[in-house]
PDB file of C-alpha atoms in Angstrom:
ATOM      1  CA  MET A   1     162.465 116.201  93.162  1.00  0.00           C
ATOM      2  CA  ASN A   2     160.494 113.361  95.124  1.00  0.00           C
ATOM      3  CA  LYS A   3     156.952 114.559  95.549  1.00  0.00           C
ATOM      4  CA  PRO A   4     155.249 111.887  97.593  1.00  0.00           C
ATOM      5  CA  ASN A   5     153.095 109.859  95.632  1.00  0.00           C
ATOM      6  CA  PHE A   6     150.096 108.550  98.060  1.00  0.00           C
ATOM      7  CA  PHE A   7     148.273 110.761 100.716  1.00  0.00           C
ATOM      8  CA  LEU A   8     146.395 108.522 103.960  1.00  0.00           C
ATOM      9  CA  ILE A   9     144.406 111.385 104.888  1.00  0.00           C
ATOM     10  CA  GLY A  10     142.187 110.559 107.304  1.00  0.00           C
ATOM     11  CA  ALA A  11     140.809 109.446 109.771  1.00  0.00           C
ATOM     12  CA  PRO A  12     141.728 109.547 113.261  1.00  0.00           C
ATOM     13  CA  ARG A  13     141.020 106.803 115.709  1.00  0.00           C
ATOM     14  CA  CYS A  14     140.923 104.193 112.389  1.00  0.00           C
ATOM     15  CA  ALA A  15     144.491 103.149 112.561  1.00  0.00           C
ATOM     16  CA  THR A  16     145.656 105.916 110.448  1.00  0.00           C
ATOM     17  CA  THR A  17     149.483 105.264 112.989  1.00  0.00           C
ATOM     18  CA  ALA A  18     149.300 101.570 112.395  1.00  0.00           C
ATOM     19  CA  MET A  19     147.745 101.857 108.084  1.00  0.00           C
ATOM     20  CA  CYS A  20     151.312 104.377 108.300  1.00  0.00           C
ATOM     21  CA  GLN A  21     153.693 102.193 110.377  1.00  0.00           C
ATOM     22  CA  TYR A  22     153.477 100.046 108.181  1.00  0.00           C
ATOM     23  CA  LEU A  23     153.836 100.730 105.376  1.00  0.00           C
ATOM     24  CA  ASP A  24     157.479 101.732 105.617  1.00  0.00           C
ATOM     25  CA  ARG A  25     158.708  98.482 106.341  1.00  0.00           C
ATOM     26  CA  HIS A  26     157.577  98.028 103.507  1.00  0.00           C
ATOM     27  CA  PRO A  27     160.803  98.083 100.393  1.00  0.00           C
ATOM     28  CA  SER A  28     159.345  99.461  97.567  1.00  0.00           C
ATOM     29  CA  ILE A  29     157.587 102.795 100.384  1.00  0.00           C
ATOM     30  CA  TYR A  30     158.591 105.434 101.787  1.00  0.00           C
ATOM     31  CA  ILE A  31     156.590 107.529 104.652  1.00  0.00           C
ATOM     32  CA  SER A  32     157.818 111.182 105.834  1.00  0.00           C
ATOM     33  CA  LYS A  33     159.524 112.153 109.027  1.00  0.00           C
ATOM     34  CA  PRO A  34     157.007 113.085 110.490  1.00  0.00           C
ATOM     35  CA  LYS A  35     154.398 111.682 108.537  1.00  0.00           C
ATOM     36  CA  GLU A  36     151.599 114.267 109.247  1.00  0.00           C
ATOM     37  CA  PRO A  37     153.728 117.503 107.708  1.00  0.00           C
ATOM     38  CA  ASN A  38     149.972 118.651 107.730  1.00  0.00           C
ATOM     39  CA  PHE A  39     151.338 120.597 104.389  1.00  0.00           C
ATOM     40  CA  PHE A  40     148.437 121.421 101.898  1.00  0.00           C
ATOM     41  CA  ASP A  41     145.417 121.800 105.465  1.00  0.00           C
ATOM     42  CA  GLY A  42     146.147 125.053 105.998  1.00  0.00           C
ATOM     43  CA  ASP A  43     142.681 126.127 106.201  1.00  0.00           C
ATOM     44  CA  LEU A  44     142.464 124.477 109.778  1.00  0.00           C
ATOM     45  CA  LEU A  45     144.370 127.591 111.249  1.00  0.00           C
ATOM     46  CA  SER A  46     143.964 125.829 114.247  1.00  0.00           C
ATOM     47  CA  LEU A  47     146.228 122.866 114.012  1.00  0.00           C
ATOM     48  CA  LYS A  48     148.863 125.540 113.250  1.00  0.00           C
ATOM     49  CA  PRO A  49     150.277 126.480 116.354  1.00  0.00           C
ATOM     50  CA  LEU A  50     150.908 123.003 117.058  1.00  0.00           C
ATOM     51  CA  HIS A  51     153.525 121.977 114.221  1.00  0.00           C
ATOM     52  CA  ARG A  52     156.163 123.116 112.476  1.00  0.00           C
ATOM     53  CA  SER A  53     155.584 125.608 108.749  1.00  0.00           C
ATOM     54  CA  TYR A  54     157.231 123.801 105.538  1.00  0.00           C
ATOM     55  CA  THR A  55     157.801 125.355 101.940  1.00  0.00           C
ATOM     56  CA  LEU A  56     157.413 123.615 100.160  1.00  0.00           C
ATOM     57  CA  GLN A  57     160.897 123.365  99.489  1.00  0.00           C
ATOM     58  CA  GLU A  58     161.434 122.475 102.823  1.00  0.00           C
ATOM     59  CA  TYR A  59     158.108 119.425 102.532  1.00  0.00           C
ATOM     60  CA  LEU A  60     159.647 118.057  99.277  1.00  0.00           C
ATOM     61  CA  ASP A  61     162.517 117.948 101.539  1.00  0.00           C
ATOM     62  CA  LEU A  62     160.652 115.658 103.657  1.00  0.00           C
ATOM     63  CA  PHE A  63     160.302 113.064 101.018  1.00  0.00           C
ATOM     64  CA  LYS A  64     164.140 113.171 100.339  1.00  0.00           C
ATOM     65  CA  ALA A  65     165.698 109.825 102.020  1.00  0.00           C
ATOM     66  CA  GLY A  66     162.860 107.998  99.758  1.00  0.00           C
ATOM     67  CA  GLU A  67     164.663 108.533  96.341  1.00  0.00           C
ATOM     68  CA  GLY A  68     163.491 106.102  94.590  1.00  0.00           C
ATOM     69  CA  LEU A  69     161.031 104.623  96.772  1.00  0.00           C
ATOM     70  CA  LEU A  70     157.508 105.653  96.662  1.00  0.00           C
ATOM     71  CA  CYS A  71     156.576 108.054  98.980  1.00  0.00           C
ATOM     72  CA  GLY A  72     153.639 109.182 101.211  1.00  0.00           C
ATOM     73  CA  GLU A  73     152.284 110.693 103.938  1.00  0.00           C
ATOM     74  CA  GLY A  74     149.982 110.613 107.213  1.00  0.00           C
ATOM     75  CA  THR A  75     147.718 113.594 107.846  1.00  0.00           C
ATOM     76  CA  VAL A  76     144.745 113.392 109.154  1.00  0.00           C
ATOM     77  CA  TRP A  77     143.445 116.686 109.029  1.00  0.00           C
ATOM     78  CA  TYR A  78     144.032 116.495 104.798  1.00  0.00           C
ATOM     79  CA  MET A  79     139.479 114.802 106.057  1.00  0.00           C
ATOM     80  CA  LEU A  80     138.629 117.853 108.016  1.00  0.00           C
ATOM     81  CA  SER A  81     140.591 120.512 105.598  1.00  0.00           C
ATOM     82  CA  ARG A  82     138.309 122.189 103.326  1.00  0.00           C
ATOM     83  CA  THR A  83     140.285 123.199 101.038  1.00  0.00           C
ATOM     84  CA  ALA A  84     143.272 120.190 101.245  1.00  0.00           C
ATOM     85  CA  ALA A  85     141.720 117.750  98.275  1.00  0.00           C
ATOM     86  CA  ARG A  86     141.959 120.459  95.566  1.00  0.00           C
ATOM     87  CA  ASP A  87     145.548 122.070  96.996  1.00  0.00           C
ATOM     88  CA  ILE A  88     146.606 117.807  97.153  1.00  0.00           C
ATOM     89  CA  TYR A  89     145.620 117.788  93.387  1.00  0.00           C
ATOM     90  CA  GLN A  90     146.540 121.100  92.258  1.00  0.00           C
ATOM     91  CA  PHE A  91     150.226 119.682  93.488  1.00  0.00           C
ATOM     92  CA  ASN A  92     149.710 116.105  92.216  1.00  0.00           C
ATOM     93  CA  PRO A  93     146.831 114.733  89.647  1.00  0.00           C
ATOM     94  CA  ASN A  94     148.408 111.557  89.673  1.00  0.00           C
ATOM     95  CA  ALA A  95     147.559 110.554  93.781  1.00  0.00           C
ATOM     96  CA  LYS A  96     147.016 108.124  95.297  1.00  0.00           C
ATOM     97  CA  ILE A  97     144.477 108.653  98.251  1.00  0.00           C
ATOM     98  CA  LEU A  98     144.077 106.447 100.821  1.00  0.00           C
ATOM     99  CA  ILE A  99     140.887 106.964 103.775  1.00  0.00           C
ATOM    100  CA  MET A 100     140.438 104.451 106.386  1.00  0.00           C
ATOM    101  CA  LEU A 101     137.043 105.206 107.815  1.00  0.00           C
ATOM    102  CA  ARG A 102     134.891 103.621 111.346  1.00  0.00           C
ATOM    103  CA  ASN A 103     131.729 102.987 112.809  1.00  0.00           C
ATOM    104  CA  PRO A 104     131.127 106.762 113.422  1.00  0.00           C
ATOM    105  CA  VAL A 105     130.120 106.564 117.325  1.00  0.00           C
ATOM    106  CA  ASP A 106     132.940 104.247 118.170  1.00  0.00           C
ATOM    107  CA  PHE A 107     134.973 106.926 116.423  1.00  0.00           C
ATOM    108  CA  LEU A 108     133.656 109.475 118.958  1.00  0.00           C
ATOM    109  CA  HIS A 109     134.233 107.575 121.108  1.00  0.00           C
ATOM    110  CA  SER A 110     138.254 106.548 121.041  1.00  0.00           C
ATOM    111  CA  LEU A 111     138.951 110.311 120.303  1.00  0.00           C
ATOM    112  CA  HIS A 112     136.940 111.286 123.381  1.00  0.00           C
ATOM    113  CA  SER A 113     138.788 109.367 125.649  1.00  0.00           C
ATOM    114  CA  HIS A 114     142.020 110.356 123.331  1.00  0.00           C
ATOM    115  CA  LEU A 115     140.940 113.975 123.404  1.00  0.00           C
ATOM    116  CA  VAL A 116     140.900 113.106 127.816  1.00  0.00           C
ATOM    117  CA  PHE A 117     144.345 111.317 127.906  1.00  0.00           C
ATOM    118  CA  TYR A 118     146.181 114.030 126.295  1.00  0.00           C
ATOM    119  CA  GLY A 119     144.567 117.089 127.310  1.00  0.00           C
ATOM    120  CA  TYR A 120     143.053 118.832 125.107  1.00  0.00           C
ATOM    121  CA  GLU A 121     139.390 117.046 126.491  1.00  0.00           C
ATOM    122  CA  ASP A 122     138.341 118.720 129.526  1.00  0.00           C
ATOM    123  CA  ILE A 123     135.352 117.051 130.317  1.00  0.00           C
ATOM    124  CA  GLN A 124     135.877 113.124 131.170  1.00  0.00           C
ATOM    125  CA  ASP A 125     131.953 112.302 130.707  1.00  0.00           C
ATOM    126  CA  PHE A 126     131.703 111.641 127.185  1.00  0.00           C
ATOM    127  CA  GLU A 127     127.937 112.614 127.056  1.00  0.00           C
ATOM    128  CA  SER A 128     128.975 115.612 128.246  1.00  0.00           C
ATOM    129  CA  ALA A 129     131.222 116.699 126.235  1.00  0.00           C
ATOM    130  CA  LEU A 130     128.949 116.032 122.945  1.00  0.00           C
ATOM    131  CA  GLN A 131     126.313 118.120 125.019  1.00  0.00           C
ATOM    132  CA  ALA A 132     128.402 121.147 125.489  1.00  0.00           C
ATOM    133  CA  GLU A 133     128.797 121.887 121.141  1.00  0.00           C
ATOM    134  CA  PRO A 134     126.272 123.687 120.859  1.00  0.00           C
ATOM    135  CA  ASP A 135     128.396 126.047 123.116  1.00  0.00           C
ATOM    136  CA  ARG A 136     131.714 125.290 122.165  1.00  0.00           C
ATOM    137  CA  ARG A 137     131.113 126.428 118.719  1.00  0.00           C
ATOM    138  CA  GLN A 138     130.486 130.172 120.835  1.00  0.00           C
ATOM    139  CA  GLY A 139     134.240 129.621 121.581  1.00  0.00           C
ATOM    140  CA  LYS A 140     132.313 129.363 125.237  1.00  0.00           C
ATOM    141  CA  ARG A 141     134.447 126.073 127.414  1.00  0.00           C
ATOM    142  CA  ILE A 142     136.926 125.962 124.932  1.00  0.00           C
ATOM    143  CA  PRO A 143     139.848 124.097 127.695  1.00  0.00           C
ATOM    144  CA  GLY A 144     143.574 125.786 127.512  1.00  0.00           C
ATOM    145  CA  GLY A 145     145.573 124.039 124.866  1.00  0.00           C
ATOM    146  CA  CYS A 146     143.331 122.748 123.152  1.00  0.00           C
ATOM    147  CA  ASN A 147     144.497 122.938 119.207  1.00  0.00           C
ATOM    148  CA  PRO A 148     142.572 122.364 116.973  1.00  0.00           C
ATOM    149  CA  THR A 149     139.611 123.819 118.549  1.00  0.00           C
ATOM    150  CA  GLU A 150     137.337 121.307 115.498  1.00  0.00           C
ATOM    151  CA  LEU A 151     138.290 118.878 117.715  1.00  0.00           C
ATOM    152  CA  LEU A 152     135.468 119.114 119.763  1.00  0.00           C
ATOM    153  CA  LEU A 153     133.359 119.732 117.786  1.00  0.00           C
ATOM    154  CA  TYR A 154     132.271 115.703 117.169  1.00  0.00           C
ATOM    155  CA  SER A 155     129.468 115.869 115.014  1.00  0.00           C
ATOM    156  CA  GLU A 156     131.168 118.042 113.001  1.00  0.00           C
ATOM    157  CA  LEU A 157     134.180 115.000 112.394  1.00  0.00           C
ATOM    158  CA  VAL A 158     132.041 112.349 111.509  1.00  0.00           C
ATOM    159  CA  SER A 159     130.557 114.371 107.836  1.00  0.00           C
ATOM    160  CA  PHE A 160     132.171 112.028 106.431  1.00  0.00           C
ATOM    161  CA  SER A 161     131.100 111.293 103.249  1.00  0.00           C
ATOM    162  CA  GLU A 162     130.470 115.584 103.054  1.00  0.00           C
ATOM    163  CA  GLN A 163     134.717 114.978 103.634  1.00  0.00           C
ATOM    164  CA  ILE A 164     135.385 112.156 100.503  1.00  0.00           C
ATOM    165  CA  GLN A 165     133.315 113.624  98.508  1.00  0.00           C
ATOM    166  CA  ARG A 166     134.992 116.470  98.543  1.00  0.00           C
ATOM    167  CA  TYR A 167     138.501 114.131  97.197  1.00  0.00           C
ATOM    168  CA  LEU A 168     135.385 112.355  94.702  1.00  0.00           C
ATOM    169  CA  ASP A 169     135.007 115.724  92.943  1.00  0.00           C
ATOM    170  CA  VAL A 170     139.339 116.572  92.070  1.00  0.00           C
ATOM    171  CA  PHE A 171     139.956 112.948  91.637  1.00  0.00           C
ATOM    172  CA  ASP A 172     138.939 109.706  89.794  1.00  0.00           C
ATOM    173  CA  GLN A 173     137.660 107.393  92.059  1.00  0.00           C
ATOM    174  CA  SER A 174     140.289 104.949  90.507  1.00  0.00           C
ATOM    175  CA  GLN A 175     142.686 107.479  92.605  1.00  0.00           C
ATOM    176  CA  ILE A 176     140.926 105.881  96.095  1.00  0.00           C
ATOM    177  CA  HIS A 177     140.890 103.347  98.826  1.00  0.00           C
ATOM    178  CA  VAL A 178     138.746 102.525 101.461  1.00  0.00           C
ATOM    179  CA  THR A 179     139.979 101.493 104.018  1.00  0.00           C
ATOM    180  CA  ILE A 180     136.881  99.902 106.526  1.00  0.00           C
ATOM    181  CA  TYR A 181     137.904  99.626 110.008  1.00  0.00           C
ATOM    182  CA  ASP A 182     136.204  96.408 111.293  1.00  0.00           C
ATOM    183  CA  ASP A 183     137.384  94.832 108.140  1.00  0.00           C
ATOM    184  CA  PHE A 184     141.049  95.675 109.240  1.00  0.00           C
ATOM    185  CA  VAL A 185     140.682  94.016 112.906  1.00  0.00           C
ATOM    186  CA  LYS A 186     139.260  90.949 110.916  1.00  0.00           C
ATOM    187  CA  ASP A 187     141.913  90.526 108.913  1.00  0.00           C
ATOM    188  CA  THR A 188     144.910  93.007 108.747  1.00  0.00           C
ATOM    189  CA  ALA A 189     147.274  90.934 106.673  1.00  0.00           C
ATOM    190  CA  GLY A 190     144.101  91.197 104.030  1.00  0.00           C
ATOM    191  CA  THR A 191     143.592  94.332 104.090  1.00  0.00           C
ATOM    192  CA  TYR A 192     147.158  95.567 104.559  1.00  0.00           C
ATOM    193  CA  ARG A 193     148.002  93.408 100.939  1.00  0.00           C
ATOM    194  CA  LYS A 194     144.500  95.635  99.720  1.00  0.00           C
ATOM    195  CA  VAL A 195     146.353  98.548 100.130  1.00  0.00           C
ATOM    196  CA  LEU A 196     149.353  97.880  98.420  1.00  0.00           C
ATOM    197  CA  GLU A 197     147.368  96.000  95.430  1.00  0.00           C
ATOM    198  CA  PHE A 198     146.759 100.189  95.223  1.00  0.00           C
ATOM    199  CA  LEU A 199     150.161 101.946  95.822  1.00  0.00           C
ATOM    200  CA  GLY A 200     150.473  99.509  92.595  1.00  0.00           C
ATOM    201  CA  VAL A 201     153.785  97.527  94.516  1.00  0.00           C
ATOM    202  CA  ASP A 202     154.890  93.763  95.534  1.00  0.00           C
ATOM    203  CA  ALA A 203     151.436  92.929  97.558  1.00  0.00           C
ATOM    204  CA  ASN A 204     153.473  89.768  98.840  1.00  0.00           C
ATOM    205  CA  PHE A 205     155.395  91.353 101.211  1.00  0.00           C
ATOM    206  CA  VAL A 206     154.738  90.630 104.808  1.00  0.00           C
ATOM    207  CA  THR A 207     155.937  92.264 108.564  1.00  0.00           C
ATOM    208  CA  ASP A 208     154.427  92.172 112.464  1.00  0.00           C
ATOM    209  CA  PHE A 209     151.304  93.743 113.476  1.00  0.00           C
ATOM    210  CA  GLU A 210     151.130  94.629 116.447  1.00  0.00           C
ATOM    211  CA  VAL A 211     149.373  96.877 118.966  1.00  0.00           C
ATOM    212  CA  VAL A 212     149.458 101.013 117.618  1.00  0.00           C
ATOM    213  CA  ASN A 213     148.888 103.554 119.399  1.00  0.00           C
ATOM    214  CA  SER A 214     146.133 102.061 121.721  1.00  0.00           C
ATOM    215  CA  ASN A 215     143.017 103.185 123.323  1.00  0.00           C
ATOM    216  CA  LYS A 216     145.082 104.797 127.022  1.00  0.00           C
ATOM    217  CA  ARG A 217     142.049 104.900 128.736  1.00  0.00           C
ATOM    218  CA  SER A 218     140.281 101.733 129.742  1.00  0.00           C
ATOM    219  CA  GLY A 219     136.636 101.087 131.938  1.00  0.00           C
ATOM    220  CA  ASN A 220     134.197 103.827 129.879  1.00  0.00           C
ATOM    221  CA  ALA A 221     132.683 101.677 127.161  1.00  0.00           C
ATOM    222  CA  ILE A 222     129.814 103.568 125.924  1.00  0.00           C
ATOM    223  CA  GLU A 223     125.964 103.091 127.580  1.00  0.00           C
ATOM    224  CA  PRO A 224     123.514 101.179 125.680  1.00  0.00           C
ATOM    225  CA  LYS A 225     121.364 103.744 125.878  1.00  0.00           C
ATOM    226  CA  LEU A 226     123.974 106.570 124.499  1.00  0.00           C
ATOM    227  CA  ARG A 227     124.844 104.053 121.498  1.00  0.00           C
ATOM    228  CA  GLN A 228     121.886 103.317 120.416  1.00  0.00           C
ATOM    229  CA  GLN A 229     120.812 107.481 120.602  1.00  0.00           C
ATOM    230  CA  LEU A 230     124.080 108.398 118.139  1.00  0.00           C
ATOM    231  CA  GLN A 231     123.294 105.627 116.230  1.00  0.00           C
ATOM    232  CA  SER A 232     120.258 106.139 115.325  1.00  0.00           C
ATOM    233  CA  GLN A 233     121.893 109.287 115.197  1.00  0.00           C
ATOM    234  CA  TYR A 234     123.962 109.331 112.477  1.00  0.00           C
ATOM    235  CA  THR A 235     121.460 106.420 110.299  1.00  0.00           C
ATOM    236  CA  GLN A 236     121.262 108.935 107.544  1.00  0.00           C
ATOM    237  CA  GLU A 237     125.163 109.623 107.519  1.00  0.00           C
ATOM    238  CA  VAL A 238     125.970 105.380 107.174  1.00  0.00           C
ATOM    239  CA  LYS A 239     123.610 105.638 104.452  1.00  0.00           C
ATOM    240  CA  LYS A 240     124.923 108.211 102.098  1.00  0.00           C
ATOM    241  CA  LEU A 241     128.792 106.726 103.135  1.00  0.00           C
ATOM    242  CA  SER A 242     127.299 103.621 102.398  1.00  0.00           C
ATOM    243  CA  GLY A 243     125.728 105.218  98.745  1.00  0.00           C
ATOM    244  CA  LEU A 244     128.498 107.071  98.245  1.00  0.00           C
ATOM    245  CA  LEU A 245     131.614 102.962  98.888  1.00  0.00           C
ATOM    246  CA  ASP A 246     128.854 100.950  96.767  1.00  0.00           C
ATOM    247  CA  ARG A 247     129.178  99.504 100.403  1.00  0.00           C
ATOM    248  CA  ASP A 248     126.309  97.921 102.980  1.00  0.00           C
ATOM    249  CA  LEU A 249     127.767  99.895 106.931  1.00  0.00           C
ATOM    250  CA  SER A 250     123.816  99.427 108.424  1.00  0.00           C
ATOM    251  CA  PHE A 251     125.712  97.243 110.367  1.00  0.00           C
ATOM    252  CA  TRP A 252     126.772 100.092 111.789  1.00  0.00           C
ATOM    253  CA  SER A 253     123.610 102.141 112.888  1.00  0.00           C
ATOM    254  CA  LYS A 254     122.160  98.788 114.521  1.00  0.00           C
ATOM    255  CA  ALA A 255     123.495  96.299 117.446  1.00  0.00           C
ATOM    256  CA  HIS A 256     126.903  96.484 118.246  1.00  0.00           C
ATOM    257  CA  ASP A 257     128.296  94.112 117.358  1.00  0.00           C
ATOM    258  CA  SER A 258     129.960  92.794 121.527  1.00  0.00           C
ATOM    259  CA  ASP A 259     133.275  90.464 120.266  1.00  0.00           C
ATOM    260  CA  LEU A 260     134.534  93.516 117.850  1.00  0.00           C
ATOM    261  CA  GLN A 261     133.859  95.264 120.554  1.00  0.00           C
ATOM    262  CA  LYS A 262     136.010  94.076 122.668  1.00  0.00           C
ATOM    263  CA  ALA A 263     138.615  93.680 119.431  1.00  0.00           C
ATOM    264  CA  SER A 264     138.738  97.263 119.409  1.00  0.00           C
ATOM    265  CA  THR A 265     139.668  97.808 122.859  1.00  0.00           C
ATOM    266  CA  GLN A 266     142.744  95.801 121.537  1.00  0.00           C
ATOM    267  CA  THR A 267     143.604  95.631 118.103  1.00  0.00           C
ATOM    268  CA  VAL A 268     144.997  98.670 116.378  1.00  0.00           C
ATOM    269  CA  ILE A 269     143.516 102.740 116.346  1.00  0.00           C
TER     270      ILE A 269
END
């Protein structure tokens, strides 16, 4: 039986698709097809109409082609799920967990843009979409065909510290590796190499790092006033994350680096 050895659990819009593609090229690694089976996020019920439901054997069969290799998958909703951490641990307590995180403000902006492009979000103005959340919690103003509806509860999606804590509660810290999007933008090869080292495969493997899953909507930058407001709103979340990861992320709560903003529109997301 070929069980997956690692899980890239999210967050979405943080270069997870790119990382999975790059990992799948490694001669010692196999990523499931599809990369997002959504097998362990059964509590996110509104996801189910979008994805095939697998039996355990069908799920394991997704990794047959990777016999003898390090196998993994990349379902980004496992972070948001309240039950996935426990279920993954029960399935494979030795599994390694990969997490990719991004400045909460840029994460929300990129996600909103992505949802608008694919028709899951019908409020094209970013600020107006955020303001619609109270109504949407009551089931109002939900676009037809928007699944999962959890996607529109933007404030919950950036509760990264709470989401990561669920994994720290069941997995040893040594089994969890976090990649910060800013590092990935500035040094893709270096951050990729660190992931390979964490997974225990040849870290000298080299691949191309072409743009993957880039932002499809251009010319919709965040208004400076709104950026400052959101940075202030998520200051406590950034502080919690900094403590949890033992890394100072306070720059996320300060004036935005224009060079990084430009890079973020060009690189893999």
